[in-house]
XYZ file of C-alpha atoms in Angstrom:
749
model
C 89.861 70.882 97.194
C 90.598 68.884 100.220
C 89.707 65.312 99.455
C 88.738 62.723 101.094
C 92.199 60.606 99.537
C 95.180 61.813 98.957
C 95.607 60.271 96.128
C 99.566 60.067 95.653
C 100.537 61.911 92.252
C 102.208 59.540 89.939
C 106.890 59.907 90.126
C 107.924 61.976 87.981
C 109.561 59.855 85.186
C 109.364 62.754 81.830
C 112.364 63.539 80.535
C 113.713 67.047 82.039
C 113.310 68.886 78.575
C 109.571 67.609 79.020
C 106.952 70.346 78.239
C 104.100 70.635 80.300
C 100.349 71.247 80.003
C 96.309 71.509 81.369
C 94.065 69.997 79.673
C 90.449 70.735 80.774
C 88.200 67.408 80.756
C 84.809 66.689 80.295
C 82.528 64.161 80.950
C 83.465 63.286 83.387
C 80.595 61.865 85.977
C 82.407 59.922 88.624
C 86.442 60.153 90.152
C 86.589 56.492 89.097
C 86.148 57.604 85.310
C 89.348 60.826 86.347
C 91.763 57.490 87.239
C 90.331 55.969 83.951
C 91.389 59.121 81.922
C 94.635 59.312 84.337
C 95.365 55.454 83.493
C 95.287 55.884 79.809
C 97.244 59.512 79.977
C 100.225 57.634 82.604
C 100.264 54.552 79.763
C 101.602 56.709 76.860
C 104.998 56.740 77.068
C 106.653 59.553 79.028
C 104.145 60.718 79.978
C 103.486 62.282 83.222
C 99.382 62.829 84.262
C 97.042 63.686 87.184
C 93.839 64.127 86.795
C 91.512 66.537 88.913
C 87.913 65.452 88.664
C 86.274 68.335 91.687
C 88.607 70.977 89.566
C 87.527 68.523 85.827
C 91.397 69.290 84.623
C 94.067 67.554 83.823
C 98.134 67.984 84.691
C 100.135 66.665 82.175
C 104.093 66.156 81.419
C 105.319 64.764 78.483
C 108.342 64.696 76.451
C 109.559 65.555 72.624
C 108.171 64.328 69.786
C 104.152 63.799 71.723
C 102.235 66.547 70.637
C 99.256 67.831 72.947
C 97.074 66.466 69.863
C 97.850 63.153 70.921
C 97.461 63.591 75.143
C 93.972 65.139 73.697
C 93.848 62.560 70.838
C 93.902 59.276 73.660
C 91.286 61.310 76.623
C 88.754 61.568 73.148
C 89.631 57.507 72.938
C 88.738 56.304 76.171
C 85.408 58.510 75.642
C 86.216 61.594 77.120
C 86.516 65.904 75.635
C 89.642 67.356 76.115
C 90.999 71.304 75.382
C 93.352 73.357 76.235
C 92.159 75.783 79.179
C 91.399 79.472 78.084
C 93.295 81.591 80.467
C 91.710 82.933 83.632
C 90.037 86.498 82.937
C 90.072 89.520 84.920
C 86.460 90.474 85.340
C 84.126 87.082 84.607
C 82.470 86.545 81.451
C 78.781 86.637 80.087
C 78.923 82.975 80.313
C 80.868 82.811 83.459
C 78.343 84.918 85.130
C 75.175 82.812 83.620
C 74.903 79.230 85.886
C 76.956 76.176 84.541
C 74.779 74.674 81.838
C 75.755 71.303 83.947
C 74.207 72.038 86.954
C 70.769 73.798 85.544
C 70.252 70.688 83.924
C 70.364 68.457 86.654
C 68.434 70.374 88.547
C 65.622 70.712 85.556
C 65.532 67.135 85.349
C 65.777 65.993 89.105
C 63.203 68.557 89.302
C 60.907 66.943 86.352
C 61.656 63.380 87.511
C 60.962 63.938 91.182
C 57.157 65.181 90.083
C 56.246 62.609 87.443
C 58.069 60.144 90.094
C 55.998 61.127 93.219
C 52.697 59.419 92.261
C 54.068 56.668 90.806
C 55.436 55.498 94.137
C 52.183 56.458 95.489
C 50.179 54.809 93.606
C 52.060 51.341 93.462
C 52.568 50.771 96.881
C 49.606 51.795 98.169
C 46.929 49.231 96.799
C 44.063 51.401 98.331
C 44.837 53.586 95.657
C 45.584 51.801 92.744
C 41.875 52.604 90.753
C 40.931 50.915 86.537
C 43.583 51.273 84.594
C 46.781 53.021 86.752
C 49.266 51.123 85.721
C 48.546 52.726 82.199
C 48.576 55.988 83.962
C 52.237 54.498 86.088
C 53.845 53.794 82.852
C 52.647 57.606 81.201
C 54.356 59.150 84.176
C 57.820 56.506 84.290
C 58.327 56.239 80.838
C 59.893 60.471 80.791
C 61.930 59.754 83.815
C 63.308 57.188 82.829
C 64.073 57.288 79.191
C 64.597 61.630 79.776
C 65.703 62.244 83.195
C 67.958 58.916 82.919
C 69.533 59.784 79.750
C 73.172 61.060 81.512
C 72.484 58.205 83.549
C 72.580 55.591 80.407
C 75.071 57.662 78.025
C 77.233 57.482 79.888
C 76.807 53.444 80.581
C 77.286 53.149 76.938
C 80.084 54.999 77.096
C 81.797 52.977 80.151
C 80.391 50.095 78.267
C 81.791 50.544 74.933
C 85.646 50.856 76.728
C 84.684 47.266 78.871
C 84.414 49.433 82.397
C 81.561 49.482 84.792
C 80.633 52.954 87.964
C 77.443 53.708 89.124
C 76.100 54.356 86.384
C 76.071 51.627 85.260
C 74.051 49.464 87.584
C 72.214 52.385 87.653
C 71.219 52.445 83.635
C 70.934 48.499 84.094
C 68.738 49.013 86.724
C 66.481 50.960 86.107
C 66.038 50.334 82.221
C 65.243 46.357 83.516
C 62.535 47.326 85.930
C 60.915 49.017 83.004
C 61.973 46.340 80.255
C 59.830 44.308 82.770
C 56.939 46.320 83.526
C 56.510 46.697 79.740
C 56.617 43.251 78.835
C 54.618 42.378 81.521
C 51.388 44.835 80.771
C 52.432 44.602 77.055
C 52.415 41.186 76.943
C 51.651 39.534 80.780
C 48.520 39.913 82.999
C 49.500 43.273 84.241
C 48.095 45.703 81.601
C 44.469 44.228 81.783
C 41.936 46.781 83.873
C 41.588 46.139 87.898
C 44.686 44.631 88.046
C 46.015 45.094 91.808
C 49.729 44.272 92.667
C 50.153 41.319 94.930
C 52.770 41.319 97.645
C 54.328 38.326 97.181
C 57.100 37.415 100.081
C 58.928 34.114 97.580
C 60.201 33.861 93.395
C 56.452 32.144 91.815
C 56.072 30.826 88.851
C 54.241 33.681 86.436
C 54.502 35.696 88.941
C 56.554 38.077 86.579
C 53.926 38.601 84.392
C 51.390 40.761 86.373
C 54.211 41.946 87.976
C 55.478 45.812 87.537
C 58.164 47.903 88.880
C 57.698 51.063 87.858
C 58.115 52.696 90.967
C 61.034 51.213 90.710
C 62.642 52.546 88.020
C 60.873 55.970 88.401
C 62.127 56.334 91.760
C 66.104 55.109 91.121
C 66.208 57.992 88.918
C 64.456 60.493 90.964
C 67.086 60.020 94.273
C 70.193 59.471 92.116
C 68.942 62.756 90.177
C 69.140 64.699 93.151
C 72.768 63.061 94.308
C 74.462 64.069 91.431
C 73.110 67.895 91.097
C 74.062 68.001 94.760
C 77.449 67.470 93.538
C 77.696 69.092 90.729
C 76.804 72.217 92.566
C 79.737 71.187 95.054
C 82.292 71.092 92.135
C 80.283 74.789 90.920
C 82.446 77.370 91.972
C 86.002 74.982 91.944
C 87.898 77.933 89.876
C 86.533 80.988 91.782
C 89.344 81.386 93.910
C 91.604 82.322 91.014
C 88.960 84.538 89.538
C 88.340 86.211 93.090
C 92.657 86.809 93.077
C 92.702 88.207 89.687
C 89.735 90.546 90.121
C 91.724 91.748 93.626
C 94.285 93.987 90.738
C 93.400 97.468 89.473
C 90.846 97.567 86.147
C 92.540 100.630 84.815
C 95.497 103.613 84.939
C 96.805 106.712 84.506
C 99.991 106.765 83.335
C 102.084 109.308 82.648
C 103.036 110.153 78.251
C 104.445 113.362 77.136
C 103.703 115.056 80.721
C 99.954 114.337 80.372
C 98.285 111.789 82.489
C 95.922 108.717 80.249
C 94.023 106.490 81.552
C 94.643 103.203 80.330
C 93.789 99.420 81.347
C 95.971 98.117 83.086
C 96.878 95.083 80.477
C 98.462 97.629 78.173
C 101.128 98.744 81.513
C 104.412 98.010 79.597
C 107.294 97.379 81.433
C 109.050 101.259 82.343
C 105.792 102.886 82.167
C 105.484 105.966 84.726
C 101.776 105.711 86.721
C 99.826 108.081 89.068
C 98.394 106.173 92.029
C 96.000 108.667 93.613
C 95.078 108.235 97.837
C 93.382 105.831 97.887
C 93.629 103.925 94.852
C 94.612 100.305 94.272
C 98.276 100.686 92.362
C 98.094 99.176 89.127
C 101.441 96.735 89.002
C 104.539 96.272 90.847
C 107.139 98.728 90.304
C 109.523 101.171 92.288
C 108.066 104.924 93.676
C 109.884 107.634 92.000
C 107.917 110.570 92.876
C 106.096 111.463 96.647
C 105.455 109.374 99.751
C 102.837 107.977 101.048
C 101.510 105.108 103.223
C 100.787 101.594 101.685
C 97.943 99.141 102.686
C 99.679 96.218 102.282
C 97.423 93.536 103.885
C 95.221 92.187 101.668
C 98.282 90.944 100.577
C 101.077 90.152 102.577
C 98.790 90.345 106.165
C 101.446 92.850 107.527
C 99.212 94.930 109.295
C 100.806 98.322 109.691
C 100.541 100.565 106.462
C 103.869 100.719 105.679
C 105.737 104.283 104.546
C 107.302 103.939 101.367
C 108.864 107.443 99.864
C 111.294 108.048 96.015
C 113.075 104.293 95.985
C 110.509 101.917 97.299
C 108.960 99.392 95.310
C 105.338 98.662 96.037
C 103.014 95.339 94.603
C 100.500 95.687 92.573
C 96.930 95.949 94.013
C 97.974 97.355 97.080
C 95.848 100.437 97.840
C 97.785 103.912 98.828
C 96.482 104.734 101.872
C 98.338 108.810 101.746
C 99.164 110.858 99.225
C 100.009 111.169 95.455
C 102.898 108.481 94.199
C 104.255 108.280 91.038
C 105.484 104.797 90.246
C 107.908 103.366 87.721
C 106.401 99.800 86.456
C 108.686 96.596 87.129
C 106.284 94.042 86.469
C 103.630 93.970 84.164
C 101.320 90.684 83.785
C 102.423 87.512 84.948
C 105.525 88.343 85.965
C 103.673 90.464 89.195
C 103.033 89.107 92.319
C 99.967 88.998 92.548
C 99.528 86.931 89.319
C 102.208 84.422 90.845
C 99.499 83.993 93.856
C 97.036 83.083 91.688
C 99.028 80.338 89.587
C 100.196 78.736 93.792
C 96.389 78.714 94.223
C 95.879 77.215 90.628
C 99.155 74.782 91.378
C 98.104 73.528 95.051
C 94.218 72.971 93.895
C 95.695 70.917 91.062
C 97.279 68.405 93.314
C 94.636 67.657 95.144
C 93.256 64.702 93.551
C 89.267 64.310 94.114
C 87.526 62.273 96.383
C 87.428 58.652 95.725
C 84.205 58.094 97.466
C 82.818 55.630 98.795
C 79.964 54.006 96.954
C 82.656 54.640 93.799
C 85.183 52.610 95.910
C 82.451 49.946 96.560
C 80.877 49.736 92.973
C 83.953 49.647 91.457
C 83.791 46.182 92.957
C 79.922 45.688 93.542
C 78.164 46.352 90.316
C 81.023 44.312 88.080
C 79.514 41.419 90.696
C 76.155 42.419 90.841
C 76.119 41.396 87.010
C 77.905 38.653 87.487
C 74.670 37.393 90.204
C 72.876 38.767 87.789
C 73.468 36.700 85.145
C 74.001 33.701 86.669
C 70.602 33.625 88.952
C 68.667 33.777 85.789
C 70.945 30.861 84.261
C 70.819 28.493 87.333
C 66.634 29.587 87.489
C 66.776 28.306 83.928
C 68.792 25.258 84.077
C 66.571 23.782 87.091
C 63.365 24.996 86.100
C 62.889 25.784 82.746
C 60.594 28.593 83.604
C 62.457 31.567 81.469
C 59.557 34.042 83.399
C 60.537 33.029 86.644
C 64.273 32.979 86.109
C 63.472 36.737 84.990
C 61.733 37.452 88.120
C 64.519 36.665 90.160
C 67.067 38.080 88.146
C 65.183 41.741 88.284
C 65.454 41.083 91.945
C 68.828 40.894 92.059
C 69.140 44.439 89.847
C 66.000 46.007 91.839
C 67.743 45.341 95.590
C 71.374 45.958 94.214
C 70.103 49.329 92.775
C 72.310 51.611 93.877
C 69.679 54.447 95.981
C 70.774 53.836 99.400
C 74.738 54.240 98.497
C 73.518 57.097 96.462
C 71.062 58.952 98.667
C 74.210 58.409 101.920
C 76.690 60.852 100.922
C 73.873 63.672 99.248
C 71.144 63.990 102.247
C 73.782 63.566 105.616
C 75.593 66.716 103.394
C 72.511 68.224 102.708
C 71.561 68.361 107.084
C 75.062 68.771 108.146
C 75.377 71.363 105.475
C 72.447 73.020 106.470
C 72.996 73.135 110.317
C 76.361 74.535 109.971
C 74.636 77.261 107.678
C 73.149 78.195 111.526
C 75.396 78.224 113.072
C 77.854 80.109 110.600
C 79.511 77.108 109.163
C 79.345 76.580 105.287
C 80.979 73.439 103.939
C 82.356 73.177 100.522
C 81.213 69.700 100.080
C 81.087 65.711 100.294
C 85.693 65.780 99.322
C 86.038 68.114 102.067
C 85.479 66.026 105.752
C 88.144 62.907 105.900
C 90.972 65.401 105.766
C 88.557 66.981 109.245
C 88.475 63.565 110.692
C 92.695 62.920 110.220
C 94.035 66.775 110.552
C 96.488 67.282 113.860
C 97.586 70.707 113.162
C 96.132 73.588 112.950
C 98.010 76.532 111.129
C 96.309 79.872 112.530
C 96.637 83.234 109.765
C 97.577 86.507 112.354
C 95.891 89.764 110.950
C 91.595 89.127 111.073
C 91.503 85.809 112.233
C 93.250 86.057 115.456
C 93.434 89.732 115.567
C 90.900 92.198 114.108
C 92.484 92.864 111.579
C 92.141 96.725 112.719
C 94.782 98.893 114.971
C 93.561 100.094 118.516
C 94.989 101.815 121.191
C 96.459 100.518 124.444
C 99.017 101.346 126.016
C 100.079 105.046 127.332
C 103.236 106.454 128.629
C 103.588 110.028 129.957
C 106.746 111.376 131.642
C 106.605 112.508 135.084
C 104.524 116.143 136.171
C 102.346 115.455 132.148
C 98.534 114.683 132.313
C 97.354 111.087 130.651
C 94.592 112.722 129.451
C 96.247 115.696 128.140
C 98.638 113.691 125.635
C 95.307 111.798 124.894
C 93.971 114.528 123.684
C 96.871 117.053 122.079
C 97.431 113.765 120.197
C 93.942 112.403 119.606
C 93.486 116.210 117.846
C 95.944 116.514 115.248
C 95.730 113.483 114.216
C 91.949 112.775 113.604
C 92.963 115.140 110.232
C 95.111 112.342 109.028
C 94.136 109.257 107.263
C 96.599 106.544 108.465
C 95.193 104.198 109.998
C 97.411 104.123 113.049
C 96.417 108.116 113.264
C 93.108 106.751 112.791
C 93.581 104.480 115.999
C 94.821 106.942 118.677
C 92.140 109.720 117.394
C 89.363 106.812 118.377
C 91.286 105.216 121.270
C 91.304 109.386 122.466
C 87.952 110.189 122.041
C 87.003 107.134 123.577
C 88.829 107.773 127.288
C 90.152 111.550 127.221
C 86.449 112.488 125.542
C 85.857 115.753 122.984
C 88.966 116.698 120.823
C 89.776 120.019 120.124
C 89.855 121.210 116.633
C 93.559 121.819 114.554
C 95.315 124.711 113.246
C 97.449 124.629 110.561
C 97.641 121.229 110.095
C 100.883 119.472 108.057
C 101.532 115.825 107.175
C 105.649 115.382 107.258
C 105.744 112.376 104.949
C 107.829 108.735 106.083
C 107.745 110.724 110.323
C 104.729 111.833 111.586
C 102.218 114.836 111.528
C 101.284 118.159 113.536
C 99.659 120.914 114.424
C 98.785 123.912 116.507
C 96.044 122.540 119.212
C 94.945 125.271 121.808
C 97.828 127.648 121.056
C 100.473 124.299 121.565
C 102.589 123.175 118.618
C 101.861 119.526 118.867
C 103.651 117.018 117.258
C 103.379 112.933 116.785
C 105.318 110.845 115.296
C 109.346 110.352 114.357
C 109.601 113.978 115.118
C 111.744 114.423 118.222
C 115.747 114.645 118.190
C 116.314 113.397 121.671
C 113.867 111.530 124.228
C 113.823 110.992 128.263
C 115.091 108.346 129.443
C 111.995 107.029 130.746
C 110.331 107.814 127.496
C 112.930 105.911 125.524
C 112.436 102.745 127.930
C 108.633 103.253 127.498
C 108.988 102.887 123.792
C 111.819 99.533 123.529
C 109.087 97.506 126.512
C 106.080 98.512 123.678
C 107.686 97.516 120.949
C 108.804 94.885 122.284
C 105.100 93.600 123.118
C 104.933 93.835 119.280
C 102.869 97.331 119.492
C 103.803 100.344 117.495
C 104.866 102.547 119.472
C 104.034 107.121 118.453
C 105.472 109.774 120.961
C 103.527 112.647 121.750
C 104.947 116.030 122.505
C 104.302 120.300 121.697
C 106.688 123.093 122.093
C 109.394 120.792 120.847
C 109.377 118.869 123.895
C 108.489 114.707 123.855
C 105.877 114.875 126.757
C 104.817 110.602 126.078
C 104.519 107.291 123.770
C 100.960 106.152 123.027
C 101.043 102.220 121.979
C 98.552 100.956 119.351
C 98.001 97.356 117.799
C 95.912 95.504 115.997
C 94.058 94.019 119.008
C 93.742 90.398 119.756
C 90.352 89.051 118.955
C 88.201 88.955 122.854
C 86.882 85.195 121.374
C 90.219 83.506 119.864
C 92.137 82.431 123.356
C 89.327 80.415 123.990
C 89.385 78.981 120.513
C 92.710 77.799 120.884
C 91.924 75.444 123.929
C 88.834 74.346 121.956
C 91.014 73.809 119.190
C 93.103 72.073 121.233
C 91.293 70.029 123.138
C 89.439 68.733 119.269
C 93.703 67.270 119.825
C 94.926 69.706 117.097
C 98.283 70.904 117.714
C 98.102 75.198 117.061
C 100.398 77.442 115.106
C 100.631 80.961 114.169
C 101.608 81.539 110.519
C 101.820 85.308 110.151
C 103.105 88.258 106.978
C 103.939 89.910 110.197
C 106.995 91.165 112.237
C 108.161 88.350 115.259
C 107.624 90.758 118.037
C 104.192 91.229 116.920
C 103.330 88.281 116.033
C 105.472 86.848 119.662
C 102.564 88.987 121.852
C 99.863 87.874 119.799
C 100.942 84.469 120.462
C 101.437 84.583 124.423
C 98.195 86.475 124.587
C 96.105 83.683 123.106
C 98.949 80.729 124.166
C 99.890 79.606 121.433
C 103.948 78.138 121.499
C 105.311 77.773 117.200
C 104.795 80.445 116.023
C 106.389 81.248 111.987
C 106.211 84.536 111.145
C 107.837 87.641 108.821
C 106.321 85.351 106.192
C 105.700 86.487 102.117
C 102.288 84.485 100.424
C 105.464 81.574 98.867
C 106.662 81.159 102.214
C 102.851 80.011 103.504
C 102.920 77.637 101.213
C 105.844 76.922 101.863
C 105.748 76.742 105.896
C 102.550 74.743 104.816
C 104.041 71.559 103.116
C 107.464 71.481 105.898
C 104.169 70.353 108.171
C 103.682 68.244 105.918
C 106.213 66.933 105.101
C 106.620 65.952 108.651
C 103.807 63.497 108.631
C 101.439 65.871 109.873
C 97.552 66.271 108.870
C 97.149 70.722 108.609
C 94.439 72.097 108.279
C 94.251 76.160 107.871
C 92.577 79.320 109.195
C 92.936 82.239 107.343
C 91.235 85.269 106.101
C 93.184 87.522 103.418
C 94.497 86.819 100.006
C 97.327 86.336 101.325
C 95.919 83.329 102.928
C 94.895 81.812 99.690
C 97.284 79.941 98.156
C 98.610 77.781 101.467
C 94.093 77.297 102.112
C 94.459 75.715 98.545
C 97.668 74.090 100.175
C 96.789 72.186 102.895
C 94.568 69.525 104.524
C 91.790 71.333 105.037
C 91.379 75.084 104.269
C 88.310 77.367 106.917
C 88.512 80.821 105.658
C 87.003 83.298 107.080
C 83.479 85.055 106.181
C 84.580 88.068 107.111
C 87.724 88.155 104.836
C 88.490 88.650 100.934
C 86.590 86.468 98.235
C 89.895 84.994 97.184
C 90.500 83.806 100.515
C 86.509 81.839 100.966
C 86.777 79.782 97.549
C 90.830 78.974 98.135
C 88.904 77.184 101.452
C 86.797 74.326 101.737
C 84.997 75.136 105.247
C 84.002 78.712 105.706
C 83.227 80.712 108.407
C 80.451 83.416 108.065
C 80.731 84.760 111.162
C 84.694 85.705 111.274
C 84.893 83.861 115.350
C 87.564 81.647 115.685
C 85.816 79.345 118.016
C 83.295 78.503 114.876
C 86.846 77.037 113.243
C 86.632 73.999 116.396
C 83.036 74.040 115.936
C 83.713 73.654 112.214
C 85.737 70.395 112.210
C 83.455 69.439 114.832
C 80.295 68.782 112.842
C 82.410 67.561 109.790
C 83.977 65.183 111.775
C 80.001 64.201 112.974
C 78.852 64.535 109.160
C 81.374 62.444 107.891
C 80.582 60.166 110.997
C 77.030 59.564 109.508
C 78.010 59.379 105.901
C 80.216 56.387 106.504
C 77.173 54.657 108.912
C 74.987 55.481 105.720
C 76.830 53.577 103.557
C 77.673 50.470 105.721
C 73.903 50.036 106.021
C 73.374 50.693 102.176
C 75.830 48.550 101.074
C 75.591 45.612 104.132
C 72.197 45.613 102.937
C 72.512 44.406 99.752
C 74.977 41.957 100.793
C 73.199 40.978 103.163
C 69.867 40.721 100.717
C 71.332 39.644 97.292
C 71.979 36.024 98.092
C 68.057 36.249 99.264
C 66.999 37.523 96.261
C 69.067 35.192 94.112
C 67.787 32.099 95.381
C 64.253 33.304 94.826
C 63.326 34.446 98.613
C 62.562 38.021 97.126
C 60.084 38.962 95.378
C 60.487 42.281 93.116
C 58.511 44.030 94.619
C 59.722 43.104 97.835
C 62.955 43.676 96.742
C 61.576 47.585 95.890
C 60.464 47.511 98.945
C 63.704 46.888 101.236
C 65.177 49.094 99.013
C 62.882 52.503 100.008
C 63.306 51.046 103.396
C 67.503 51.671 103.172
C 65.917 55.171 101.717
C 64.239 55.464 104.948
C 67.229 54.448 106.675
C 69.545 56.467 105.110
C 67.182 59.476 105.041
C 66.317 58.986 108.780
C 69.835 58.742 109.903
C 71.255 61.685 108.693
C 68.293 63.361 109.772
C 70.406 63.475 113.570
C 72.049 65.605 112.145
C 69.746 68.742 112.867
C 70.635 68.355 117.055
C 74.138 69.177 116.690
C 74.828 71.554 118.683
C-alpha cells in the first residue's frame, strides 16, 4: 500500500500501439531486488516497467515486436521468476485459503533457529556455563541454524553474486558463513576443540588468538534475528491482494433468470447481456441493468455512499452488488463480467496498488553502499595485516572482526522490533498498522479526506425534527406515523418508527397496510386513514416551509397526515457520530486540513460539514470521482490521507498516500487501507497518525544507532583493536539497545 518513499514511475515512452501486461515476479527478497528487475526491463527497447515489491507484480508496457515471453526471459536472466497472473477469482481457492508457503517457511525457520541459537548464545557469552566439550554441543546446535535456517540468505546472496550485485542478504550470508567457517577451522585445526576449552575475553587482536576462538553464537544469533525480521515483513505483505478478493466477493453468486416463462437458478458468470432476472427483497442485484418490472427501494450505500436507499421503478438503472430493500424486481442485464461497475472498481483498486512502489527501506538504502564497502574493508584488512605482520591467523581474525561487527543484526531489528511494539500498542488502542511501509506517509500527510457515511456519520437513518400544523399534537403525529411505518422495511420508515417509539411511547396497531411504490405507505390506525410520504395533493404553507427548511439542512422530509389532510412533517437523516467534531479538531491540531468527500447530495454533505467543523466539501461523487478527487489534491502538491469504510472508498483508500479504513466498514475498504481503525471512532484516526509518527521516529532512531555503531566500530576492528568476541558483544549490545528503544513505544497514550 502506501510507501515511505513514493517512487516516481518511469515516463511512458512506448509507442502509441504499445501493449500492457502484468507479471507476477518471484524470488524478490528486498526492495533493491524490485529495483534491479525494473532496471533490466526498462533497458529493453521501448519497454516501460514499474515493479512493485509489496504486491510482487510488474506492470509492463511494451511495443510491437516484443513478446511477453521476451519480458519473462529478461526477468529470468536477472535471477528471478515471472509469469502472467491468473484473473481474480470470486471466491478463494483452496490454495488461497491455505497459509502462504513463504510465510510458513519463515516462521518455521525462525522458530527452530531461535530454539537452537538460544543455548549457543548463553554458553558462549557466560563462561560459568561452559562445561567440558561445550563447544561441540554449540557446534551441533549452530550447524542447522547456519545451513538450514540461513538457506534463504545464502541462496539470495548466491543469486545476487551471479548477477554482480550485493544486498543485505550478501552481508548476512558472508558474515554468518565467515563466523561459522572460522569456528570450524578453530575447532578442527586450532586449539578451540580441546576438552576444557573456555573462551577468553581479549580487547585486541593478538597473534594466534583466532586458533582458540569460536564465533558460533554470532553465526546462530544473526540468522535467528534476521529470520524474525523477514517473517514479520512477509506477514505484512501477505494480504496485498485481499482488497481485490473482498471486492469480487461482494457480488452475487447466483441469479434467478427468466427463461421460457420459468425461473432458472444459474451462476452469475453464465449471465448474458439481455437476460432478464428476478431480484427478491433482501437479495443482491446480480449485475448492472434496467428495471423492467416492479418497484422497490435499492440500498446502494456499499457502492455509492448514498445514505438513503433510492426508489427505483420500471426504466430505472440499477447496479450490480446493490441490495433490493423492498419489493420484487425484474431486471434486464445491461453489462456483465468485467464491464460492470463492481469489476471496474476492482480494477481501480488494483491500478492504485500497483502504482505505489514498495518502500525503499532505510536499511536497504544504507546497505546498497554499506555492504560492498564492508566487503572491501574486510579484504583490505586481511591484506594489510598479512603484509604488516605476516601472520595469517591474526589477519583473518581481524577480517572476521570486521565482518562480525558489520553484521546487520541491529539494522535488521530496527524496523521489526519497533513495528512489533508499535503495532501491539496500536491494537490495544484500536489501531491496526499493516507494515513499516505505511509509516513514512504519516509524517508527510497534510490533508485528510473523510468519507461521510459510516465514517463521520453513523450510517443509520435517525429521526430528527418534527413539524406540525397549529392545533395538532406532535406526539399524536409521531404515534400514527410510527404505527404505519412500523409495517414497512424501508430504512427511512424504520427510523421514523424507532424514533416515534422512543418519543411517543408504545405504537398502536395498523390495519389494511398498503405500500404505494415510490410514494409512501398508508393504513388504518385507531379508526383514521393515515398516510406517510408523497401522498398529499397540497400542503399548508407552514408545512411547505418546514419541509423546505429540513431539506436545506440535508434532512429527508416525510409528510404525515390522516383522513386526507396533511398534519405534519418528520425529518430524518444519517446522524453524525458524537465524537466526529472532536476528531476533526484533533486532526487539525496535527496540522491536517480536513476535506469531506461523499457520494451523498450536497445539502446533506454541507449540513454534516457545518456540524463537525469542516470547510471543504466534495459531494455527489461516484467511486471513480473519489479517486479523481484524491488525485486532484495530490496534484496540488498535498500529501493526502483518506478515511473511509465502504466499498466505494476502497479505490480512493488505495490511491491516497495513506489509507485509514474504519474497522466497522467493509472488508474491501479495510483491506485497501494502510491503517485500520477497529473501533469505528473517527478520533482514533488522530491517534493512529500520532502513533505511526512515533513508531517511525523510533525506527529512524534505531537505524541511526545501528548504522552509527557500525561506522564507529569498523575502523577499530580493521585496526585490530577489537577482538572478534568484543565485536560479537558489541553487536549483541547494539541489538539490545534497539529492542529497548523500541519497547518505549509501550508507553504511548
